[in-house]
PDB file of C-alpha atoms in Angstrom:
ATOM      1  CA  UNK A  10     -13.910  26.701   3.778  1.00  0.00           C
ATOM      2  CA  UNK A  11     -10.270  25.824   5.714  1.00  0.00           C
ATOM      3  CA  UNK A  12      -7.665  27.708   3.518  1.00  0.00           C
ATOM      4  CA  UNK A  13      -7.579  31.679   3.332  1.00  0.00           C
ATOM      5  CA  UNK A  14      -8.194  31.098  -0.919  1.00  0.00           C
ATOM      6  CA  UNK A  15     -11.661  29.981  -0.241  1.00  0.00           C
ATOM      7  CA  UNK A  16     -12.444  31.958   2.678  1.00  0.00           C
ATOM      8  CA  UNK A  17     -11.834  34.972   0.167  1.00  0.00           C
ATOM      9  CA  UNK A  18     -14.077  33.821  -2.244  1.00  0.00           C
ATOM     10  CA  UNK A  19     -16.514  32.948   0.142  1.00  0.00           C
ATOM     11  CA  UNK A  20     -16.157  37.395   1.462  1.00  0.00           C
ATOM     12  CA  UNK A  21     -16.371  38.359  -2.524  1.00  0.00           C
ATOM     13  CA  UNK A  22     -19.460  36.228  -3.298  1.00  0.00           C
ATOM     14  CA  UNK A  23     -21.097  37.596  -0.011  1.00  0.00           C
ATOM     15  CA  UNK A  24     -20.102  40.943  -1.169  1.00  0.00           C
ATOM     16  CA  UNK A  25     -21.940  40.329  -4.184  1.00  0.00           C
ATOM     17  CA  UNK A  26     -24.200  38.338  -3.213  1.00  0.00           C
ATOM     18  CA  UNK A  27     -25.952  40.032  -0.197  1.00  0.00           C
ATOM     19  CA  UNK A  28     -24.532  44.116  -0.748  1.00  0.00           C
ATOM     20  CA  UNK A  29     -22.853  43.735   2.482  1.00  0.00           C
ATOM     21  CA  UNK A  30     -19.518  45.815   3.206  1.00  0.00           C
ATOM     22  CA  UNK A  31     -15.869  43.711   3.785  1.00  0.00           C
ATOM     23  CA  UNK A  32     -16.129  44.292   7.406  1.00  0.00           C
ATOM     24  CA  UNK A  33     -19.802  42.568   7.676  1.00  0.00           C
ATOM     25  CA  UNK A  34     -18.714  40.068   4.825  1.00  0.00           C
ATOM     26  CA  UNK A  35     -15.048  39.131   6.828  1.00  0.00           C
ATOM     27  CA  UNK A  36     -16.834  38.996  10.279  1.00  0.00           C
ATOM     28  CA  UNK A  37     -19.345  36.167   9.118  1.00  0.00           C
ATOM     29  CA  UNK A  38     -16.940  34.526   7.413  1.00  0.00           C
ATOM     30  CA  UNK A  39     -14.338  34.669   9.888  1.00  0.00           C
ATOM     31  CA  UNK A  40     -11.679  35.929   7.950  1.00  0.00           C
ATOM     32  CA  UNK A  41      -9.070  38.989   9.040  1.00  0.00           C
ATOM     33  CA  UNK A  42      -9.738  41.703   6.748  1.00  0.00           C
ATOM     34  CA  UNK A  43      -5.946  42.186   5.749  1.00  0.00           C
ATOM     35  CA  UNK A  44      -6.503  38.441   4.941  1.00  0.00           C
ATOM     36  CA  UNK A  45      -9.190  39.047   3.039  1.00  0.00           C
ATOM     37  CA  UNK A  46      -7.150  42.073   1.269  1.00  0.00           C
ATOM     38  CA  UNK A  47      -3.710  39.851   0.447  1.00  0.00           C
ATOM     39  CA  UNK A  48      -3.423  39.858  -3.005  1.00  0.00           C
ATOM     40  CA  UNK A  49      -0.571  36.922  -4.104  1.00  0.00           C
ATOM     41  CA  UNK A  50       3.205  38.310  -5.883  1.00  0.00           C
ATOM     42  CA  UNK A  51       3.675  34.302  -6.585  1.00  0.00           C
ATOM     43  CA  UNK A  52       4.585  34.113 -10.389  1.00  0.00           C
ATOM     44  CA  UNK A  53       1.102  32.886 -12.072  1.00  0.00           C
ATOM     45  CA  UNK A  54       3.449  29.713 -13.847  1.00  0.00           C
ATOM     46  CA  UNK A  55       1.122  29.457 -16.569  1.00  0.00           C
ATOM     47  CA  UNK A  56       2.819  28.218 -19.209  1.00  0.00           C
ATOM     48  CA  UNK A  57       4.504  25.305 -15.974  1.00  0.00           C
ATOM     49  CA  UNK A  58       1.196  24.383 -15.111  1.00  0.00           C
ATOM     50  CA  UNK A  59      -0.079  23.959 -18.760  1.00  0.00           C
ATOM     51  CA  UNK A  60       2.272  21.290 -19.795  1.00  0.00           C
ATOM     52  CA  UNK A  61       2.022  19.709 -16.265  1.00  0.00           C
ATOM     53  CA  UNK A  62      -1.847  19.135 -17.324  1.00  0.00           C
ATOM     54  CA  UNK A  63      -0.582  18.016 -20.642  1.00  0.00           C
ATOM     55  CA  UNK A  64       1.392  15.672 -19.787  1.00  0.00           C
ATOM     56  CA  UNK A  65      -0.105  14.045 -16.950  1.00  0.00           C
ATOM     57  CA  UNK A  66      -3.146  13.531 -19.339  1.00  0.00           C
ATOM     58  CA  UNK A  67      -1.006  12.076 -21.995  1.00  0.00           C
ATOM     59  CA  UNK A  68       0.791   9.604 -19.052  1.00  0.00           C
ATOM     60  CA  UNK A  69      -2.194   9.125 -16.483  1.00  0.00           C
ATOM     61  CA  UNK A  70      -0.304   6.603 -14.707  1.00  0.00           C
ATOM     62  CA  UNK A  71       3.201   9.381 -14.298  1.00  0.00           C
ATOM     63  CA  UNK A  72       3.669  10.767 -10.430  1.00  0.00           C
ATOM     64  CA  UNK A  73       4.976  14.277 -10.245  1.00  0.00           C
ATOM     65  CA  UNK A  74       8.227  13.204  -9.727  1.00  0.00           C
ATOM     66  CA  UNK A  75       8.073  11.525 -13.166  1.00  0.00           C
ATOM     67  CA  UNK A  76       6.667  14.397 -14.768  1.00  0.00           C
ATOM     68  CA  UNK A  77       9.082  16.558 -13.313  1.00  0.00           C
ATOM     69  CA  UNK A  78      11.857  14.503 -14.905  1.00  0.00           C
ATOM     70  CA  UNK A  79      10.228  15.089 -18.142  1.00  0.00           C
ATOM     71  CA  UNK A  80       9.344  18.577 -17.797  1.00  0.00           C
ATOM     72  CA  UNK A  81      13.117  19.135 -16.623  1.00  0.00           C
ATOM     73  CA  UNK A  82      14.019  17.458 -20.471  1.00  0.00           C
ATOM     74  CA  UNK A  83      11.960  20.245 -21.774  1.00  0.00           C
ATOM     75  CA  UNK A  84      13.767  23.345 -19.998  1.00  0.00           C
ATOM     76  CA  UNK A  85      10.665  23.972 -17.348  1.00  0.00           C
ATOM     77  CA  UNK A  86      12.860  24.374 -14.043  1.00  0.00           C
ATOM     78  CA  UNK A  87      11.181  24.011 -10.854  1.00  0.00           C
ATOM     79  CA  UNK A  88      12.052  21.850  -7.842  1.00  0.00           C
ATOM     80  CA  UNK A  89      10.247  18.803  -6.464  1.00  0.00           C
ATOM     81  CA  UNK A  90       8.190  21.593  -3.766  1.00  0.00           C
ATOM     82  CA  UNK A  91       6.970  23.465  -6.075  1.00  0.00           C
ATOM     83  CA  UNK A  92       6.267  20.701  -8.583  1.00  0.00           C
ATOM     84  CA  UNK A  93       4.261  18.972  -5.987  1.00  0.00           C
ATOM     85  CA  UNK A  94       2.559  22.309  -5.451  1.00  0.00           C
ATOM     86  CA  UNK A  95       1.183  22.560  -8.791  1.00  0.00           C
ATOM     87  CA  UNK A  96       0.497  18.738  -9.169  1.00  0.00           C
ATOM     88  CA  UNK A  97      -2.043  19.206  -6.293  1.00  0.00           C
ATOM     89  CA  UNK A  98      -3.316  22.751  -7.196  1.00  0.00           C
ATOM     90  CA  UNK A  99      -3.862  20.920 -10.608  1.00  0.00           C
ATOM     91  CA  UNK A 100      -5.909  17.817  -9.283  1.00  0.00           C
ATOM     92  CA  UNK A 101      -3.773  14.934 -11.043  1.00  0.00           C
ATOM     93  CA  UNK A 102      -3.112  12.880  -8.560  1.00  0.00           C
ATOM     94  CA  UNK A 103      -2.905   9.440  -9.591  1.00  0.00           C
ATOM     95  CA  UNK A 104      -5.458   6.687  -8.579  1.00  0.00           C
ATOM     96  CA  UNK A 105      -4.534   4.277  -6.513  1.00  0.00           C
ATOM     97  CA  UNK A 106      -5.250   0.755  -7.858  1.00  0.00           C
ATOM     98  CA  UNK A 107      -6.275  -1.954  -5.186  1.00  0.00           C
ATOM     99  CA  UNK A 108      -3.748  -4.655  -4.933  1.00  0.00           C
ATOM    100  CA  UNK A 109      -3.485  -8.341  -3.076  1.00  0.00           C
ATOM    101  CA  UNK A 110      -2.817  -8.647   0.257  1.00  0.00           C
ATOM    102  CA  UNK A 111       1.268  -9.795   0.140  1.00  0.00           C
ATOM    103  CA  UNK A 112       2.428 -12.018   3.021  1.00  0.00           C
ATOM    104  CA  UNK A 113       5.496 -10.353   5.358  1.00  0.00           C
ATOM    105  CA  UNK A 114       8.613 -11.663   5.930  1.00  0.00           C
ATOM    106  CA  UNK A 115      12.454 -11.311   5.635  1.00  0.00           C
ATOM    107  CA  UNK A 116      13.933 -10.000   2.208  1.00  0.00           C
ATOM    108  CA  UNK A 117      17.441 -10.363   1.462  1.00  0.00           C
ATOM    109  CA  UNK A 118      18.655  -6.999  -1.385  1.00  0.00           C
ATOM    110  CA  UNK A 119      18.683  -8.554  -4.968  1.00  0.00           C
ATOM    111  CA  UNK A 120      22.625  -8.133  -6.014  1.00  0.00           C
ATOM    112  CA  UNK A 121      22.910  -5.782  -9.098  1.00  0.00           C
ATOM    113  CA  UNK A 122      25.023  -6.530 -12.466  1.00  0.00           C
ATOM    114  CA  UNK A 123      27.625  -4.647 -13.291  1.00  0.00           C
ATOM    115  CA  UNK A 124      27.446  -4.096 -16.724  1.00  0.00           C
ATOM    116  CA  UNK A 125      24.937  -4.571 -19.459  1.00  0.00           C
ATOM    117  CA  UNK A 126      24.193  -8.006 -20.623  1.00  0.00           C
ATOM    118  CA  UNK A 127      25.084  -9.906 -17.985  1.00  0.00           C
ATOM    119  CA  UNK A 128      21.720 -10.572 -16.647  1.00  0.00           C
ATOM    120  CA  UNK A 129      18.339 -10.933 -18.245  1.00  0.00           C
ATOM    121  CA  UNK A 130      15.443 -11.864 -16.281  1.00  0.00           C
ATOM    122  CA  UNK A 131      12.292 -13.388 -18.080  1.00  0.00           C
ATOM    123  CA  UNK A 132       8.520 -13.979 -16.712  1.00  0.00           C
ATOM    124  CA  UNK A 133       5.002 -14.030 -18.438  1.00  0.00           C
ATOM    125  CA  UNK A 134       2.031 -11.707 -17.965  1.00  0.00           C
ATOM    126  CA  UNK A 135      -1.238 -12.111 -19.081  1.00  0.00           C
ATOM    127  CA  UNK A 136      -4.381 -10.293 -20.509  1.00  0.00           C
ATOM    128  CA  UNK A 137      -6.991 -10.849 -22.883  1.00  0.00           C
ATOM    129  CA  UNK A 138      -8.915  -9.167 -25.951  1.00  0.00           C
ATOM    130  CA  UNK A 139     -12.109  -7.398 -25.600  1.00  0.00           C
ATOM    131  CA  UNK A 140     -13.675 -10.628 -27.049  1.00  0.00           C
ATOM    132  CA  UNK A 141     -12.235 -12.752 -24.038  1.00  0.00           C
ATOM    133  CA  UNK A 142      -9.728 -14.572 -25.413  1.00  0.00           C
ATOM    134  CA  UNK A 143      -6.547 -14.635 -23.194  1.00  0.00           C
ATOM    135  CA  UNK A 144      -3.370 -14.075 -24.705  1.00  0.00           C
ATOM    136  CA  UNK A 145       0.444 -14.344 -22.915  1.00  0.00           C
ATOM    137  CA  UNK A 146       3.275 -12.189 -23.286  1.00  0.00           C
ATOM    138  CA  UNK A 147       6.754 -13.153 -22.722  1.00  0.00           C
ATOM    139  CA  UNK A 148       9.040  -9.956 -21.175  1.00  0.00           C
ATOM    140  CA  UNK A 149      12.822  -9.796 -21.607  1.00  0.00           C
ATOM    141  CA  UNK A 150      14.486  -7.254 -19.630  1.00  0.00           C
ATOM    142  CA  UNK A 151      18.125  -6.765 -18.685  1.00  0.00           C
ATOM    143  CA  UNK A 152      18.872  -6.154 -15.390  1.00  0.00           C
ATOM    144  CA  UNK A 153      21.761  -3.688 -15.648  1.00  0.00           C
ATOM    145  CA  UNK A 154      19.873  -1.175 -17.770  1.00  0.00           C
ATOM    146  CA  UNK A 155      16.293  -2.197 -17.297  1.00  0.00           C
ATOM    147  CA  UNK A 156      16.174  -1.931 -20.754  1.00  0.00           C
ATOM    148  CA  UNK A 157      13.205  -4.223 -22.140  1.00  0.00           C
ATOM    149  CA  UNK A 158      14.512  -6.474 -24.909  1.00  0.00           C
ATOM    150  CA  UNK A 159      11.395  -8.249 -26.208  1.00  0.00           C
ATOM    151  CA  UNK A 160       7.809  -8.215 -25.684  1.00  0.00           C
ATOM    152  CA  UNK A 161       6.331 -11.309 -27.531  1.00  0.00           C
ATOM    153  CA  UNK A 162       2.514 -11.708 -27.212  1.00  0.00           C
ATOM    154  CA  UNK A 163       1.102 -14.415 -28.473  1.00  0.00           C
ATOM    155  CA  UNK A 164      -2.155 -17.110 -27.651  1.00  0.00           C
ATOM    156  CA  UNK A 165       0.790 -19.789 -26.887  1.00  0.00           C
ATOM    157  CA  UNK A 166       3.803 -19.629 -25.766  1.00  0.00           C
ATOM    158  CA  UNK A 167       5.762 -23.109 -25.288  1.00  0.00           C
ATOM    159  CA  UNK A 168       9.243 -23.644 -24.233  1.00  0.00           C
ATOM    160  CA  UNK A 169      10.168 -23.913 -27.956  1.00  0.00           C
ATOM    161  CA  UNK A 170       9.369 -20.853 -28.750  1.00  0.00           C
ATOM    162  CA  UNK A 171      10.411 -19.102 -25.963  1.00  0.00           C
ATOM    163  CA  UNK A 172      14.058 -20.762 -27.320  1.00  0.00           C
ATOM    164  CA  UNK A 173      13.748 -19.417 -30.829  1.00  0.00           C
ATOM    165  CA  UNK A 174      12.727 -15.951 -29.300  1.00  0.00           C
ATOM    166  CA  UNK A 175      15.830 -15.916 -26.962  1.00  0.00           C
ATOM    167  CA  UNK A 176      17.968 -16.923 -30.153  1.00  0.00           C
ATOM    168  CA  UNK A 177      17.228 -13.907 -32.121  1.00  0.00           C
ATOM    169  CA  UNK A 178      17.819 -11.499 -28.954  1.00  0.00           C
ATOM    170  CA  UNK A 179      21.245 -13.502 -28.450  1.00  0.00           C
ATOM    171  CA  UNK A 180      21.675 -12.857 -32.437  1.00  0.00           C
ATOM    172  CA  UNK A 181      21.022  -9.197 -31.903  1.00  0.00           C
ATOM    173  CA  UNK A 182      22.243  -8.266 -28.303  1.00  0.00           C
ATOM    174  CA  UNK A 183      24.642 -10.715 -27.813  1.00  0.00           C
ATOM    175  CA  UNK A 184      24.623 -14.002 -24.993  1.00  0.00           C
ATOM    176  CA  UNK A 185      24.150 -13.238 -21.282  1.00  0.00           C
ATOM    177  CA  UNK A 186      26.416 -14.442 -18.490  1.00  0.00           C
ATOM    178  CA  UNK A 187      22.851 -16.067 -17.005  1.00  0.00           C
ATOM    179  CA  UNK A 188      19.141 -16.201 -16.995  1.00  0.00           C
ATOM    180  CA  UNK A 189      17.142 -15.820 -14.233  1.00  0.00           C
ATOM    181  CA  UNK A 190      13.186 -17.371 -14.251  1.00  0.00           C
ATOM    182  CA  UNK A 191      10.212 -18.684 -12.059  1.00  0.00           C
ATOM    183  CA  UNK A 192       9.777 -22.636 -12.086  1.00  0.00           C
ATOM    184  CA  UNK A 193       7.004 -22.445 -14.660  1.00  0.00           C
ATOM    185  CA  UNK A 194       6.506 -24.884 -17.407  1.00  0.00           C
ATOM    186  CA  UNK A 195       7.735 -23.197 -19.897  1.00  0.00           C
ATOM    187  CA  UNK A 196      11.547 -22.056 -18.754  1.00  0.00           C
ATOM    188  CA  UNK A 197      11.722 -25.815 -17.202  1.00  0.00           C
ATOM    189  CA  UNK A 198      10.826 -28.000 -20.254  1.00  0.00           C
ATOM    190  CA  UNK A 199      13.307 -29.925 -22.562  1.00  0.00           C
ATOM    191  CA  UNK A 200      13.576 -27.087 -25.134  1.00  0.00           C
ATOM    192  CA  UNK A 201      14.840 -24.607 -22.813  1.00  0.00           C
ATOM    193  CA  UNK A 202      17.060 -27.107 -20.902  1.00  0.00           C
ATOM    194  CA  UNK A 203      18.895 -27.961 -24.236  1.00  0.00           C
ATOM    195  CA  UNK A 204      18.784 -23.940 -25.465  1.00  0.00           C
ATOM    196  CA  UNK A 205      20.574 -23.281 -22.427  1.00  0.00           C
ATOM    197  CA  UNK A 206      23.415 -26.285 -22.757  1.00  0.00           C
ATOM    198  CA  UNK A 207      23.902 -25.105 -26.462  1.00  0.00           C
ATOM    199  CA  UNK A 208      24.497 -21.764 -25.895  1.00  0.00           C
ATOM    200  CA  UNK A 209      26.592 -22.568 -22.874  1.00  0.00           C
ATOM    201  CA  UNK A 210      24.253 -19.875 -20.646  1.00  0.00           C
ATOM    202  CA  UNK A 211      23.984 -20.647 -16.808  1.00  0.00           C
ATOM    203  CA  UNK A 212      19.860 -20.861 -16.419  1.00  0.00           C
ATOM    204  CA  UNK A 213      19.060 -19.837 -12.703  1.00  0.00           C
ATOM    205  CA  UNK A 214      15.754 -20.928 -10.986  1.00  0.00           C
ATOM    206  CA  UNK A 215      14.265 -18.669  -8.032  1.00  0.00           C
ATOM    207  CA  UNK A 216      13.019 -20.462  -5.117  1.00  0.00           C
ATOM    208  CA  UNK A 217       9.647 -21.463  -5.621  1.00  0.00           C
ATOM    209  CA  UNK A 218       6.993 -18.848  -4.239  1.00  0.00           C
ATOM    210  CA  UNK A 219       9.680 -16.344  -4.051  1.00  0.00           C
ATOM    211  CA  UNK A 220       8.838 -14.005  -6.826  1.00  0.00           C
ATOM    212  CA  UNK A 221      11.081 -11.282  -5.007  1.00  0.00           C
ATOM    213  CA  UNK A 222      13.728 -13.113  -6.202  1.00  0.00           C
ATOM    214  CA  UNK A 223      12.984 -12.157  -9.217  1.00  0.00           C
ATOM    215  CA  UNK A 224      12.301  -8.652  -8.446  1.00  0.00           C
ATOM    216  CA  UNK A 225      13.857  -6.679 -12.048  1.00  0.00           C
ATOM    217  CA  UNK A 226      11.349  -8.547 -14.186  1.00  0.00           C
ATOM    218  CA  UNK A 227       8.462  -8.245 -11.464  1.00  0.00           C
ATOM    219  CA  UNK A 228       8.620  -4.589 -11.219  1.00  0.00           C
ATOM    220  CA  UNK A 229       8.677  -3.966 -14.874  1.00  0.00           C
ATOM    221  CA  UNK A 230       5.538  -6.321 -14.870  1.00  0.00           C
ATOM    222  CA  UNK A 231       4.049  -3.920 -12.678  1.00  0.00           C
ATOM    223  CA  UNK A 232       4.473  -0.891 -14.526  1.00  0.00           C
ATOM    224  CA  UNK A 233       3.684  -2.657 -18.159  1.00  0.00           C
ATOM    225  CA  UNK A 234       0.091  -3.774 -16.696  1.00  0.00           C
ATOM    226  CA  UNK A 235      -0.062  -0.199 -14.493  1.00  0.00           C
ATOM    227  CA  UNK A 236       0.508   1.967 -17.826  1.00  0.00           C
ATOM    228  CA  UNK A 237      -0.385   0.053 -20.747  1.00  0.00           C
ATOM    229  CA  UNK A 238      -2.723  -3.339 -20.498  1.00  0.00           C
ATOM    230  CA  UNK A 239      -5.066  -1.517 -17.775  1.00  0.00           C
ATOM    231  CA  UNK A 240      -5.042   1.594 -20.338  1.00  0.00           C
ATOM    232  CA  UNK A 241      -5.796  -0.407 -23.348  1.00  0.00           C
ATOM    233  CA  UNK A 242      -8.684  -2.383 -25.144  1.00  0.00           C
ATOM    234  CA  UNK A 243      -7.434  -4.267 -27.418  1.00  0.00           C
ATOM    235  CA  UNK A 244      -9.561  -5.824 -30.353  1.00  0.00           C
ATOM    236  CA  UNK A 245      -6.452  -8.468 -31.673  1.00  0.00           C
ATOM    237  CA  UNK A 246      -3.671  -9.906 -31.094  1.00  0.00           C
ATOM    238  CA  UNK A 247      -1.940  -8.129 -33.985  1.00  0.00           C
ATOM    239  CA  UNK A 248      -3.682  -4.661 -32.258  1.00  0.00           C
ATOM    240  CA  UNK A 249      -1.591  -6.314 -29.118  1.00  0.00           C
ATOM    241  CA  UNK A 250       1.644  -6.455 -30.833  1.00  0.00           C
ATOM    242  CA  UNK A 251       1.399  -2.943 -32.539  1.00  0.00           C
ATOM    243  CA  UNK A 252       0.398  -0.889 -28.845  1.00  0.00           C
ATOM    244  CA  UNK A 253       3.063  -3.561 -27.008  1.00  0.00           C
ATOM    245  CA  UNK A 254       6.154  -2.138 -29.376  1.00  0.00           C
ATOM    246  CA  UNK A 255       4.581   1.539 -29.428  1.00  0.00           C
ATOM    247  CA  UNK A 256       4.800   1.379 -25.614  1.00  0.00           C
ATOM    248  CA  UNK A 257       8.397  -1.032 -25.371  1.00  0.00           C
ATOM    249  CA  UNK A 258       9.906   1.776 -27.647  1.00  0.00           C
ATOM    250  CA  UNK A 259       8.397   4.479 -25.121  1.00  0.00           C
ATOM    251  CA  UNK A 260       9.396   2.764 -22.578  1.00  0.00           C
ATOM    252  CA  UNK A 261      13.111   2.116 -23.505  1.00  0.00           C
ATOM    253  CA  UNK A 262      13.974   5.635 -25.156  1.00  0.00           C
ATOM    254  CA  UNK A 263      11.789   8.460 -23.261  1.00  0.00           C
ATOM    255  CA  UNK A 264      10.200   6.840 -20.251  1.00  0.00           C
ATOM    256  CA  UNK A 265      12.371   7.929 -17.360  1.00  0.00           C
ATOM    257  CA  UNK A 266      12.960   5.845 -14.825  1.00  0.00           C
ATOM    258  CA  UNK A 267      13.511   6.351 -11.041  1.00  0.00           C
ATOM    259  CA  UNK A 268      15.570   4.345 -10.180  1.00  0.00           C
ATOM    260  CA  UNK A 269      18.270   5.186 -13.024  1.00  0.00           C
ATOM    261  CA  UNK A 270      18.061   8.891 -11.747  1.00  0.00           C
ATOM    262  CA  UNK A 271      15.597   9.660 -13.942  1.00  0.00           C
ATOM    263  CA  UNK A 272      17.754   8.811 -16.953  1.00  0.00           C
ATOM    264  CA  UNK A 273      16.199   6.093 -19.428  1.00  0.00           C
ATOM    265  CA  UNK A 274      17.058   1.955 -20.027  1.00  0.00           C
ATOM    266  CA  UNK A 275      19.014   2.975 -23.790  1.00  0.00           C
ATOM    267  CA  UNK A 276      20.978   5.862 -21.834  1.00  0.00           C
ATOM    268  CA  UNK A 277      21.991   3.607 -19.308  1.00  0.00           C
ATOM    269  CA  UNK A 278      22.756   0.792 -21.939  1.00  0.00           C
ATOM    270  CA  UNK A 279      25.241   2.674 -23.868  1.00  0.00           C
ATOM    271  CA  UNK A 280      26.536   4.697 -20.998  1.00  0.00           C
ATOM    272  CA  UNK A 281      27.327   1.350 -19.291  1.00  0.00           C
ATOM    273  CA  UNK A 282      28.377  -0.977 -22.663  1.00  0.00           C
ATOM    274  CA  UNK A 283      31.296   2.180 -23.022  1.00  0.00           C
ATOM    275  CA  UNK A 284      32.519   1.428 -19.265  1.00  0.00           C
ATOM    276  CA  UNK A 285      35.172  -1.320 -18.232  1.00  0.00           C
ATOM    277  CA  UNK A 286      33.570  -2.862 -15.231  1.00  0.00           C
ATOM    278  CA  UNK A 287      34.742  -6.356 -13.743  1.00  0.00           C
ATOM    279  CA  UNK A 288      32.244  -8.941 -15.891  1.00  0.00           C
ATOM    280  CA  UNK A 289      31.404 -10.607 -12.077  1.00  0.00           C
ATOM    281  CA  UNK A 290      28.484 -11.718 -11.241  1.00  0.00           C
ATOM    282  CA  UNK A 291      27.173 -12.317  -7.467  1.00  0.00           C
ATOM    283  CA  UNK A 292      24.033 -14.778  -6.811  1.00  0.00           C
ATOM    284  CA  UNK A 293      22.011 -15.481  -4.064  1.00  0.00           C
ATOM    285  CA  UNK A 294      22.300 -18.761  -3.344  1.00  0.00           C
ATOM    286  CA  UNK A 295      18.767 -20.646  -3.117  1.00  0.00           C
ATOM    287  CA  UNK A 296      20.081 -23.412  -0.936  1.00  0.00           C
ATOM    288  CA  UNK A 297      21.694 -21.221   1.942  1.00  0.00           C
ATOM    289  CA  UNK A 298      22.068 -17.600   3.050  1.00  0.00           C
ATOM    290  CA  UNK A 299      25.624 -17.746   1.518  1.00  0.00           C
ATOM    291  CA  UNK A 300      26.125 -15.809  -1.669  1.00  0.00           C
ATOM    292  CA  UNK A 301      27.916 -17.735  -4.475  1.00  0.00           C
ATOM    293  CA  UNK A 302      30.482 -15.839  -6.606  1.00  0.00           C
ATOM    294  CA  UNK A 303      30.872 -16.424 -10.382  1.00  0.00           C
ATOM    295  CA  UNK A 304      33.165 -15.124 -12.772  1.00  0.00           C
ATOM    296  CA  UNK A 305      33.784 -14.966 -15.965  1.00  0.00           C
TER     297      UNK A 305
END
């Protein structure tokens, strides 16, 4: 019993419990009796704390600053105090997942494009069906909007088709200014090399073991393993596909995301495909501390 709530439960259920008066009740309990006589004028926030629960058990892996973004879509007003109030009065605080121990060291800021389409970042993630077969899936994100362009899954995934699957995103979003990958297999064989001389697209490598580098697609790993693969048993790879572009169109059109001020990837898209910024691109060079500049 530390907080006055449950030392006044713990007076009434003595009261009850044992016909003793408030003063016998508050002195074992060790409660002022004026304390034990405060009655609360805070508004009761029912309705608040009923889609809070609601939502958070719809989006287990949301904080409350995520559902307060949401919530804020849906007219509830209440700042981040209060909202963290409720989230803990509530119990839905999310689980912490364990995670590998990550070595320490010096991190230079990853330069940001300026518009969208300049930049898309690509990687692979893994998982595997409830009958243990593994299966890959190739993420496309841009790195203006975060928006996710494509999330193939598939049992195999060679550099070939990893072309054909950036040829129908050039098709329908248009060609990036450059590409930015890990040193795996895949983004370094033949195919890719002559993808990336045909479509006249500058293909930049991180420096090997620095997946900060590649920090855009890394983070959206993160949160597609965080929300959705860890959530999800899935029975087939066409079961894959179907809860992979349920949770991509989630993702890209209600999701909102933090770091866009709560706004989500297709707001940001269109908002910044209607602006006039410089099409510049700065790189980190992998060779030296000195930043390259490119422009096109």
């Amino acid at each position: 019993m530390v907080t006055p709530v449950a030392r006044r439960q713990a007076v009434r259920h003595i009261q009850e419990a044992l016909d003793l008066s408030e003063r016998r009740a508050c002195a074992l309990v060790g409660l002022a009796r004026r304390v034990a006589r405060y009655v609360s004028t805070r508004a009761d926030d029912a309705a608040l704390r009923q889609r809070l629960r609601d939502l958070a058990g719809q989006r287990r892996r949301f904080g409350y600053r995520r559902l307060g973004y949401l919530l804020a879509r849906e007219g509830f007003k209440a700042n981040h105090k209060k909202l963290f109030r409720l989230y803990q009065e509530e119990g839905l605080k999310v689980r912490h997942r364990g995670g590998r121990k990550r070595a320490l060291g010096t991190r230079s800021p990853m330069t940001i494009p300026q518009k969208p389409g300049q930049r898309w970042s690509l990687d692979f993630v893994s998982d595997a069906l409830i009958c243990g077969r593994r299966f890959r899936i190739l993420a496309v994100i841009d790195d203006f909007s975060r928006k996710n362009l494509a999330l193939v899954a598939d049992t195999s995934l060679s550099g070939g088709r990893v072309a054909r699957e950036l040829t129908a995103l050039v098709e329908r979003y248009g060609k990036p200014l450059m590409i930015v990958s890990d040193n795996g297999t895949e983004f370094t064989s033949h195919a890719i090399l002559k993808w990336a001389d045909k479509m006249k697209v500058e293909w930049h490598y991180i420096a090997p073991g620095k997946p900060q580098q590649n920090g855009f697609v890394e983070s959206f790993n993160g949160r597609l393993r965080d929300e959705c693969l860890n959530e999800t048993l899935f029975t087939s790879i066409s079961h894959a596909r179907q809860v992979l572009a349920d949770w991509q169109e989630d993702y890209n059109t209600v999701r909102p995301h933090s770091q866009l001020d709560g706004r989500t990837p297709d707001q940001v898209a269109r908002q910044g495909s209607r602006g006039h910024a410089p099409e510049t691109l700065v790189i980190p060079s992998t060779s030296s501390h000195k930043k390259r500049e490119l422009s096109f």
